[in-house]
Coordinates of C-alpha atoms and ligand atoms in Angstrom, one line a residue:
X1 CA 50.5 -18.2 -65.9
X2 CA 50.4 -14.7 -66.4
X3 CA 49.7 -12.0 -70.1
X4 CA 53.0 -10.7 -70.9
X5 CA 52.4 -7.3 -70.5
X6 CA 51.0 -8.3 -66.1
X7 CA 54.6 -9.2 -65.3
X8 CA 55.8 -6.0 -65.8
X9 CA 53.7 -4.2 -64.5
X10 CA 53.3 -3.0 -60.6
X11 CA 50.1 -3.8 -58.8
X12 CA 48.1 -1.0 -57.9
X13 CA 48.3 0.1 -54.0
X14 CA 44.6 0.2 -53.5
X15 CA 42.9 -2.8 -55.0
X16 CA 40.8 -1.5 -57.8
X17 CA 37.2 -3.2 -57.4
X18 CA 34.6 -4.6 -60.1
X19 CA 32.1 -2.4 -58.2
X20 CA 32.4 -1.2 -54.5
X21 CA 29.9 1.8 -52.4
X22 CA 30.6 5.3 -53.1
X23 CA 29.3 7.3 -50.6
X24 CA 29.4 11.2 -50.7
X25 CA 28.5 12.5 -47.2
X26 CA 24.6 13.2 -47.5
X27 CA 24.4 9.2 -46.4
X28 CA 26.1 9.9 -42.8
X29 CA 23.9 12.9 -42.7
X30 CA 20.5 10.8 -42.7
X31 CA 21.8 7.9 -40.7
X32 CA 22.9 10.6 -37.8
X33 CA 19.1 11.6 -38.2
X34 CA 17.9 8.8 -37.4
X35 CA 19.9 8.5 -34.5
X36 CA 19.6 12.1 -33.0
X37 CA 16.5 11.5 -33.6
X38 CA 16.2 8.1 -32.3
X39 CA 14.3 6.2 -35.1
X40 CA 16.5 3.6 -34.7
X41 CA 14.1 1.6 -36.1
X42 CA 12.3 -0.4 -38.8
X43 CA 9.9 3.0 -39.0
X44 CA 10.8 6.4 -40.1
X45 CA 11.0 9.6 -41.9
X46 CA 14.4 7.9 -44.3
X47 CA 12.4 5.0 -45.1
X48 CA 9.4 7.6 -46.3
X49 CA 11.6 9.5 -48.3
X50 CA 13.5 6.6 -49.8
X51 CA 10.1 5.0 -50.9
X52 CA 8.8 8.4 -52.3
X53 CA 12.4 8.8 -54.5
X54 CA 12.0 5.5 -55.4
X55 CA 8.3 5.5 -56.8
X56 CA 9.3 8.7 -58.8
X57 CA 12.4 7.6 -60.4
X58 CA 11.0 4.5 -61.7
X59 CA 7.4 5.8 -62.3
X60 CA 5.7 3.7 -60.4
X61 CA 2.6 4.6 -57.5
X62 CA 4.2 2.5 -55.1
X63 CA 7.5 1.2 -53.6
X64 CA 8.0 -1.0 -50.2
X65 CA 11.2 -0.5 -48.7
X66 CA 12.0 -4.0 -47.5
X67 CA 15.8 -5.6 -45.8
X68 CA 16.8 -7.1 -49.8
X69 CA 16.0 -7.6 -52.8
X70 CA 15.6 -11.1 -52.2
X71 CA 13.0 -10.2 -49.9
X72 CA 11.4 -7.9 -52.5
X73 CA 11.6 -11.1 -54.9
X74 CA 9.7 -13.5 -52.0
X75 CA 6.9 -11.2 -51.5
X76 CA 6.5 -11.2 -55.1
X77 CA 6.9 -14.9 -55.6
X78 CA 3.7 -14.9 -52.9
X79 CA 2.0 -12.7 -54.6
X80 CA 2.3 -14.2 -57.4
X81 CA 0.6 -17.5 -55.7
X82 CA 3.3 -19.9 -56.8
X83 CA 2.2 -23.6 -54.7
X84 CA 4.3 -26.3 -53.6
X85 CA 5.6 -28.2 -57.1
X86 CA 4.3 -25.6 -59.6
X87 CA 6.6 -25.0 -62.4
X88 CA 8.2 -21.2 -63.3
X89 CA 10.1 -19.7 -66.1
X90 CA 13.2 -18.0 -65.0
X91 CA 16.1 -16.6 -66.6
X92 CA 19.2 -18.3 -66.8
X93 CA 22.0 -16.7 -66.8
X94 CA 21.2 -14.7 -63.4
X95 CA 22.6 -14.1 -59.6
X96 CA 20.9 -17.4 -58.0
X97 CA 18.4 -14.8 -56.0
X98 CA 16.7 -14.3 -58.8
X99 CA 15.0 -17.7 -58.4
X100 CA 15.8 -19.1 -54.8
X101 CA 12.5 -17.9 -53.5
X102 CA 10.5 -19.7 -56.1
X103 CA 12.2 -22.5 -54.3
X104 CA 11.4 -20.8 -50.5
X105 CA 7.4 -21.5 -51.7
X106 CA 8.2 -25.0 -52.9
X107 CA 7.7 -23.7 -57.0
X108 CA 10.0 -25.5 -59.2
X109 CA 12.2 -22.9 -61.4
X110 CA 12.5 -24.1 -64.9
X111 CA 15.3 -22.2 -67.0
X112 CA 15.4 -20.5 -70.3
X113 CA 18.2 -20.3 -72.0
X114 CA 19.9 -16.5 -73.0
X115 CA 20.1 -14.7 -76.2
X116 CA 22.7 -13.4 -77.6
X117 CA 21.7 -9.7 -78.1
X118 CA 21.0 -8.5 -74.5
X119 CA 22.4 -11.5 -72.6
X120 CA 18.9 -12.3 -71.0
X121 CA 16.0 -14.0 -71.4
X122 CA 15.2 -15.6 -75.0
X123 CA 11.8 -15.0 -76.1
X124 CA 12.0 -17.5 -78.4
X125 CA 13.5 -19.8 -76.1
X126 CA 10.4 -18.7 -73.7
X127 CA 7.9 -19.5 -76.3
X128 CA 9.7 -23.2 -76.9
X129 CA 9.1 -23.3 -73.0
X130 CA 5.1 -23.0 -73.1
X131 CA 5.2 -25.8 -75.7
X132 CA 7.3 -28.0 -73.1
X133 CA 5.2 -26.6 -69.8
X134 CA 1.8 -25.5 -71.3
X135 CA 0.6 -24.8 -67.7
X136 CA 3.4 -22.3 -66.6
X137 CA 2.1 -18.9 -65.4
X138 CA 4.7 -17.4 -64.3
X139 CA 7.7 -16.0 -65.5
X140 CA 10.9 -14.3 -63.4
X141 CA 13.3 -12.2 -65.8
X142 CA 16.1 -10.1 -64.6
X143 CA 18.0 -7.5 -66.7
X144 CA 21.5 -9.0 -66.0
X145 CA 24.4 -6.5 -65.6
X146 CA 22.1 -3.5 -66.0
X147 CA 21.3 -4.6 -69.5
X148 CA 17.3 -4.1 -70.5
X149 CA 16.4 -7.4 -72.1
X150 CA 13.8 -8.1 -74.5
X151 CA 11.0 -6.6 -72.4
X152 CA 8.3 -6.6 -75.4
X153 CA 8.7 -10.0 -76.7
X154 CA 8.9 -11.4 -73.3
X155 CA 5.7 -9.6 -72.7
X156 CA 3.9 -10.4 -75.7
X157 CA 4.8 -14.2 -75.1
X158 CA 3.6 -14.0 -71.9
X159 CA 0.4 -12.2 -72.9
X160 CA -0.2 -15.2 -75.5
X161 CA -0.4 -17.3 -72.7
X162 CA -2.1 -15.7 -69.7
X163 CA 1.4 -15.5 -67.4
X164 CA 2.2 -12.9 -65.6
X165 CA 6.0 -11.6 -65.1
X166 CA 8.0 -10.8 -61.6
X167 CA 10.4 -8.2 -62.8
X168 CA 14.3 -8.8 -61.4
X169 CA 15.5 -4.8 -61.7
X170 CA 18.3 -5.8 -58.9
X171 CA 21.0 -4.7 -61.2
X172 CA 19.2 -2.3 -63.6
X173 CA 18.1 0.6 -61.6
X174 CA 17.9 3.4 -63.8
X175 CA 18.1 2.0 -66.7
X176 CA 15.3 2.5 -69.5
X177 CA 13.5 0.6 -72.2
X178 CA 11.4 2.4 -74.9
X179 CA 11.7 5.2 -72.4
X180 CA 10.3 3.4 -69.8
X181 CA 12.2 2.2 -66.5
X182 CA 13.3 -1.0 -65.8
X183 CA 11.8 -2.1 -62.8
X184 CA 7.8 -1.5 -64.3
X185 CA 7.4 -3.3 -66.6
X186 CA 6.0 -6.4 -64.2
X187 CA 3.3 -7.5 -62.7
X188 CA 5.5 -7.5 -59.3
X189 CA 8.9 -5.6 -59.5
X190 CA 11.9 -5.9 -56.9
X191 CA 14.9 -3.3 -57.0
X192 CA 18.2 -3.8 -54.7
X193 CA 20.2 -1.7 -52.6
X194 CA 23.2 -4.3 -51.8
X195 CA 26.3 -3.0 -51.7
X196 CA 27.9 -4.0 -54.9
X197 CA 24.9 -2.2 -56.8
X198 CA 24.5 0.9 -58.7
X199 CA 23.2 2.7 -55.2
X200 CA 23.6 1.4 -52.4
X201 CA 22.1 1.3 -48.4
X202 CA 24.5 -1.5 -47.7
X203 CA 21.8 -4.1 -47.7
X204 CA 18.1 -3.2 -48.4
X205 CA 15.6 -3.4 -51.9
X206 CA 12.3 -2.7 -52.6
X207 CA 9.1 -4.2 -53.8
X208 CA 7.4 -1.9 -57.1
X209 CA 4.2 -1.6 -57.9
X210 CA 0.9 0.1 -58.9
X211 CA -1.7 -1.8 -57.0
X212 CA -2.0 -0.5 -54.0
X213 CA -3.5 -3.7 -52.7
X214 CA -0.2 -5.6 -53.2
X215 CA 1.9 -2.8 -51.8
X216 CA -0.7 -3.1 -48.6
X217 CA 0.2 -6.9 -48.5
X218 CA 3.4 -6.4 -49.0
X219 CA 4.0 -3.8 -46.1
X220 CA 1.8 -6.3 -43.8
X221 CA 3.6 -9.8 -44.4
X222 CA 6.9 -8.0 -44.2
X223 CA 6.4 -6.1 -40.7
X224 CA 5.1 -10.3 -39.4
X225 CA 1.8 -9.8 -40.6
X226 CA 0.3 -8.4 -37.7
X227 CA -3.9 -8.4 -37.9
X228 CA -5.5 -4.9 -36.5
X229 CA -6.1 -6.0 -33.3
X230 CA -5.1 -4.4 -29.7
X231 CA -2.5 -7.2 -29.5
X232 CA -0.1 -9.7 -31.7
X233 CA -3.2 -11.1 -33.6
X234 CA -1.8 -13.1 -37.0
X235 CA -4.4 -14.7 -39.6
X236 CA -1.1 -15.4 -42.1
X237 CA 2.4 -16.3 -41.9
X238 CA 4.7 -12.9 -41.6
X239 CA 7.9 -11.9 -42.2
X240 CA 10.6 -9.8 -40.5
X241 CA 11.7 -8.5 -43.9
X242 CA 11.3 -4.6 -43.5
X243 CA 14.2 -2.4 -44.5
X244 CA 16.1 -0.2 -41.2
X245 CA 15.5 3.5 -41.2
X246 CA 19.4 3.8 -40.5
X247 CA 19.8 1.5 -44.1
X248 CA 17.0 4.1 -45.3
X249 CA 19.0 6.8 -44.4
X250 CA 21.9 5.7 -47.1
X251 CA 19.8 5.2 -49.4
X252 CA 18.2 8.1 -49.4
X253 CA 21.7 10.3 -49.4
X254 CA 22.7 7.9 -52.9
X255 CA 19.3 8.7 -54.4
X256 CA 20.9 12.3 -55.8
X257 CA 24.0 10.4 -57.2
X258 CA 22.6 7.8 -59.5
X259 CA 22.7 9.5 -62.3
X260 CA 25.7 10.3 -61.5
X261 CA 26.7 6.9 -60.6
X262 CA 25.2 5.9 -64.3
X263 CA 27.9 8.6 -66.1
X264 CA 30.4 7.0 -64.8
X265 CA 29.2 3.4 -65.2
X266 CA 29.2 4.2 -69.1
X267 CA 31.9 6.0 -69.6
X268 CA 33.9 2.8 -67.8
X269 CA 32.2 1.1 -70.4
X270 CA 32.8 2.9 -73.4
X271 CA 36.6 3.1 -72.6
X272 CA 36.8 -0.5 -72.6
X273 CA 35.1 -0.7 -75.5
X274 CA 37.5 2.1 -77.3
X275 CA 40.6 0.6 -75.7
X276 CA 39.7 -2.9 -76.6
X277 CA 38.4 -2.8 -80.1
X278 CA 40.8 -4.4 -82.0
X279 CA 41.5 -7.6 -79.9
X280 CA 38.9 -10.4 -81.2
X281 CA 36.7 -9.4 -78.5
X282 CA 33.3 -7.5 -77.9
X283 CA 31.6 -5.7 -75.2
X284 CA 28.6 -7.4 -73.3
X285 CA 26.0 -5.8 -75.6
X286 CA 22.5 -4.5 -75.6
X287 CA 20.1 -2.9 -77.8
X288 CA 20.8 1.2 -78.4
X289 CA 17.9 1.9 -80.7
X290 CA 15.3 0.4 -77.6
X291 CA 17.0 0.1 -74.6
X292 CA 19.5 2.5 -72.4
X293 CA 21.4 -0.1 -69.8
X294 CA 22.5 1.6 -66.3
X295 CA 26.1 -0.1 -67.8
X296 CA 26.7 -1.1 -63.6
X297 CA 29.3 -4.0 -64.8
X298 CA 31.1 -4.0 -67.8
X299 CA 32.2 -7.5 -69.6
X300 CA 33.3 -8.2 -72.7
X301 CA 33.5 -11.4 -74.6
X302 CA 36.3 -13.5 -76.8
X303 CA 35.5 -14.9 -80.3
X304 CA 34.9 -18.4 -80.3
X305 CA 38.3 -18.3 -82.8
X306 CA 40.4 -16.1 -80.0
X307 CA 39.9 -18.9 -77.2
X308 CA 42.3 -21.3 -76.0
X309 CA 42.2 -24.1 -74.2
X310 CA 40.0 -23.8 -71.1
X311 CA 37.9 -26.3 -68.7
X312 CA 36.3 -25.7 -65.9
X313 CA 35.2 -28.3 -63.4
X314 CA 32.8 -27.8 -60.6
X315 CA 35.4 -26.2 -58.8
X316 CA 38.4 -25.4 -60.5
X317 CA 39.6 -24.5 -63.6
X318 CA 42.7 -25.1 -66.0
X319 CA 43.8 -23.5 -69.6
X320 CA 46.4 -24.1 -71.6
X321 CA 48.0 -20.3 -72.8
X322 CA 48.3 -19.9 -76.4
X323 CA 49.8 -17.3 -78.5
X324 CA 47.3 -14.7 -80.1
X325 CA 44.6 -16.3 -77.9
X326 CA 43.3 -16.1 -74.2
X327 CA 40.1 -17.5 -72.0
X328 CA 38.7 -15.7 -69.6
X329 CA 40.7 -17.3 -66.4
X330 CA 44.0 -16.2 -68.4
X331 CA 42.6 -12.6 -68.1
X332 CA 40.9 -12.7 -64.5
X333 CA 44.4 -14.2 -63.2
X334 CA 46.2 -11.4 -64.9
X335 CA 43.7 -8.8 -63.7
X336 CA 43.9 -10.3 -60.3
X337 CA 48.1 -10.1 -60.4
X338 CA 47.5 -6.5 -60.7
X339 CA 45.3 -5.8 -57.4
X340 CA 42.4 -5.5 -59.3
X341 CA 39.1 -7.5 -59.3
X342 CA 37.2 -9.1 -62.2
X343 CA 34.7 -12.0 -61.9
X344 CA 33.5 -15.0 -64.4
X345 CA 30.5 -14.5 -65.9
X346 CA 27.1 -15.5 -63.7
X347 CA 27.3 -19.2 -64.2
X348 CA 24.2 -20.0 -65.5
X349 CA 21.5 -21.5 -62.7
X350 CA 21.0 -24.9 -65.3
X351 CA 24.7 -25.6 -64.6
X352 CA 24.3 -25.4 -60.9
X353 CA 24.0 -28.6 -58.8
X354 CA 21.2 -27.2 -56.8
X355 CA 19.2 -27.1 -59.6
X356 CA 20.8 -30.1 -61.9
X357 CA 17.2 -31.9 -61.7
X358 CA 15.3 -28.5 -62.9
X359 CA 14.4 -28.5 -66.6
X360 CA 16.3 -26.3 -69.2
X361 CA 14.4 -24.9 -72.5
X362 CA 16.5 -23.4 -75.1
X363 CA 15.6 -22.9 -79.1
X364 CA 15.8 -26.3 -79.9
X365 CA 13.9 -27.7 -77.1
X366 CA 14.5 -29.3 -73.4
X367 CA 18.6 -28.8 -72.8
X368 CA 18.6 -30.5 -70.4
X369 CA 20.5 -33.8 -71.5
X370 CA 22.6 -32.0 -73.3
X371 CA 23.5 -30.1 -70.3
X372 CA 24.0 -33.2 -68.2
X373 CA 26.3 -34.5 -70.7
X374 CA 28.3 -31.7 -71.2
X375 CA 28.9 -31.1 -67.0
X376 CA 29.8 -34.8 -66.7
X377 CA 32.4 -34.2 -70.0
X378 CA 30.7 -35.9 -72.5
X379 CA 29.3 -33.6 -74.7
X380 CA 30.5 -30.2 -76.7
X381 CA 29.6 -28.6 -79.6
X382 CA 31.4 -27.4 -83.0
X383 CA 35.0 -26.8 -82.4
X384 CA 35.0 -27.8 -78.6
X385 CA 32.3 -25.2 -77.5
X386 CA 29.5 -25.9 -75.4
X387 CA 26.1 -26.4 -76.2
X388 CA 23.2 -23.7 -75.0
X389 CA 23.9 -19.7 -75.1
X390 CA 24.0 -19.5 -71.1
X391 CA 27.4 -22.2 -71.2
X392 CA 28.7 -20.6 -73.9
X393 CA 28.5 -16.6 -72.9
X394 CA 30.0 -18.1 -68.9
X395 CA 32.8 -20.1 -71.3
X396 CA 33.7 -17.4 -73.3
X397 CA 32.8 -14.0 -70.7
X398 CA 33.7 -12.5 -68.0
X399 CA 33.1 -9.0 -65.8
X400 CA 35.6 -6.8 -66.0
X401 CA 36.7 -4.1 -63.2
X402 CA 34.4 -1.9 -63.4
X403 CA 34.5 0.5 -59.8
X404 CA 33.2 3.9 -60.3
X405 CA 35.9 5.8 -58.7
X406 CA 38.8 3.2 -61.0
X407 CA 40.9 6.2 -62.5
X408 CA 40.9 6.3 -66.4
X409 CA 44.8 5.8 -66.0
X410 CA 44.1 2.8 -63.7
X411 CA 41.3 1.9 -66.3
X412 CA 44.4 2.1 -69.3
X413 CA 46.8 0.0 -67.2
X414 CA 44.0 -2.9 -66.9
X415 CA 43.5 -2.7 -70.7
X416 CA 47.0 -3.0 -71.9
X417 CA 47.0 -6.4 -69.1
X418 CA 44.3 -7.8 -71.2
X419 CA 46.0 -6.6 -74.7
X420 CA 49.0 -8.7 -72.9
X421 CA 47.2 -11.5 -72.7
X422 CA 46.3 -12.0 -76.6
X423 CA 49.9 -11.4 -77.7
Ligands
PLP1 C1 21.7 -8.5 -56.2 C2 20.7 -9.3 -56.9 C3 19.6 -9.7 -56.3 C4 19.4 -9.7 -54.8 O1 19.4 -8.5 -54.2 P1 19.9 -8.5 -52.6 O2 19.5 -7.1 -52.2 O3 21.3 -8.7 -52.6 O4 19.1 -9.5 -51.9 C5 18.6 -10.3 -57.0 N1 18.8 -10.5 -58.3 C6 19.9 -10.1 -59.0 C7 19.9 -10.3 -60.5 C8 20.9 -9.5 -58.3 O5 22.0 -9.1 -58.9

């Protein structure tokens, strides 16, 4: 079932993207370094350079070049000293790597439900949470879509009660808070290079910090943790988890660009917004007086009002089309129709069936019945929506293309295809 205005309309020849690499040539420059040079290797000058740009674009003394972001995220979850069955605070609403590796050291990830504002995590929610779990010290929070969330209150609530905070920047590099960047504002930080994101190496993140200490222990568990000792001595359980100096050496030629990269993401963004405006829909939002978002995906949201029929399952989804309304699978299927690529919203990690046994804290209190009873179809709220911001933002959202090098014509086709869908 396809928006009026999609069957029209011819698909473009080169599948527009919600967010691919764009190299520019320095990239193939460094990598051939490496080569001619033949550090072909998890050493070298690209992985130097690449930490240095790094450390000085967020302001931060040190950055570890490591194979992921996930990686960075592991070394931080050590760090942080989370045991076999302790409990941590994560956001919600996230890529699921944001909280894996609390479960690679046997921690138990406990969700907090989102706000509306910034799409992250809820301080109030957060607080609720400490009343729940009193002996949580820990607390993982991205910045979901490039979106800064509520980085003070977070931190004051977690001052209150003696947590620290791992700092997911994988999809906010470059964007600022209070001036500040993302990306520093933890007591462990992790930054991704994966190909989808703002820059990219192809693979690859790093580890941020200011203790040199940690950045020590970092570089040593990720390189196996090798003891200094004439041969393979190891006191502690290592990890092959360093970045490549041929990865390095993309990174380092898409350092230059981000900013670039950045103008681009928000001007995607504010067209949208502009070409959008009247349809009972809004953009995924965040806070202009405090915050300035990297804008690396673009979303936008329908009013509760402007939905029709949709239900998803665990694996599969059906909506019934209605006139003057849509859902998101109406639009991502007319998108789609068109060669171009849009995605549902994260689906929030309470929802998943990897973690279905984890607690859920929102405003009111532990979700998680609620929860259970909505997956299993029991259970929605007020005029058939469901129950905790995360379910309703993934109900009612979704990304929209938002490729850097998408043409502002290709752009105006892709709004008129969602403007099709609401007539
Ligand atoms: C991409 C991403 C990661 C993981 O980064 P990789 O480099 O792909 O391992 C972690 N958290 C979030 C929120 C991400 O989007």
């Amino acid at each position: 079932m396809l928006g009026n205005e999609a069957k029209t309309i011819t698909p473009f020849e080169s599948k527009v993207w919600l967010s691919s690499p764009t190299m520019h040539g320095d990239e193939l420059k460094y990598v051939t370094e490496a080569y001619e040079t033949n550090w072909m290797s998890t050493v070298g000058k690209n992985i130097n350079e690449v930490e240095s740009l790094a450390a000085k674009k967020v302001g931060c003394k040190y950055a570890v070049a490591l194979s992921a972001g996930t990686a960075a995220l592991h070394m931080a979850v050590k760090l942080a000293g989370v045991k076999p069955g302790d409990k941590v605070f994560c956001s919600d609403m996230t890529f699921a790597a944001t909280v894996n590796p609390i479960t690679y050291e046997g921690g138990v990830p406990v969700f907090v439900d989102t706000e509306y504002d910034t799409w992250n995590m809820d301080p109030v929610a957060l607080e609720r949470a400490f009343e729940l779990y009193p002996d949580v010290r820990l607390i993982v929070a991205a910045h979901l879509y490039g979106t800064p969330g509520k980085i003070d209150e977070i931190k004051a609530v977690a001052d209150k009660h003696g947590a620290k905070i791992i700092e997911d920047a994988a999809e906010s590099l470059g964007a600022s808070y209070k001036g500040k960047q993302t990306g520093t504002f933890g007591d462990f930080n992790a930054i991704s290079f994966n190909g989808n994101k703002i820059i990219t190496g192809s693979a690859g993140g790093m580890f941020l910090t200011d203790s040199e200490e940690d950045a020590n222990k970092v570089r040593k568990w990720s390189t196996q943790a090798r003891e200094n000792a004439p041969w393979y001595q190891h006191e502690e359980v290592g990890y092959n988890y360093r970045m490549s100096n041929v990865i390095a050496g993309v990174v380092r030629g898409q350092f230059p660009y981000l900013e670039e990269h950045i103008a681009q993401k928000k001007a995607i963004y504010e067209r949208y917004r502009e070409g959008l405006k009247d349809l009972p829909v809004s953009m995924n939002p965040f806070d202009a007086a405090n915050s300035v978002p990297n804008f690396w995906l673009s979303c936008m949201i329908i009013e509760p009002d402007a939905m029709c029929r949709q239900v998803r399952g665990e694996q599969e989804v059906l909506f019934i089309p209605e006139h003057g309304k849509s859902c998101p699978t109406e639009i991502l299927d007319a998108i789609a129709s068109i060669n171009a690529e849009g995605r549902p919203i994260w689906k929030p990690m309470h929802m998943q069936p990897i973690y279905r046994m984890n607690g859920f804290v929102t405003r009111e209190g532990n979700g998680r019945a609620k929860t259970n009873a909505y997956i299993s179809g029991g259970a929605v709220g007020q005029d058939g929506r469901p129950l905790d911001v995360g379910m309703d933002i993934f109900h009612r959202g979704l990304c929209l293309p938002s490729d850097n090098k998408m043409t502002a014509e290709q752009q105006d086709v892709i709004i008129r295809v969602i403007r099709g869908c609401f007539e």
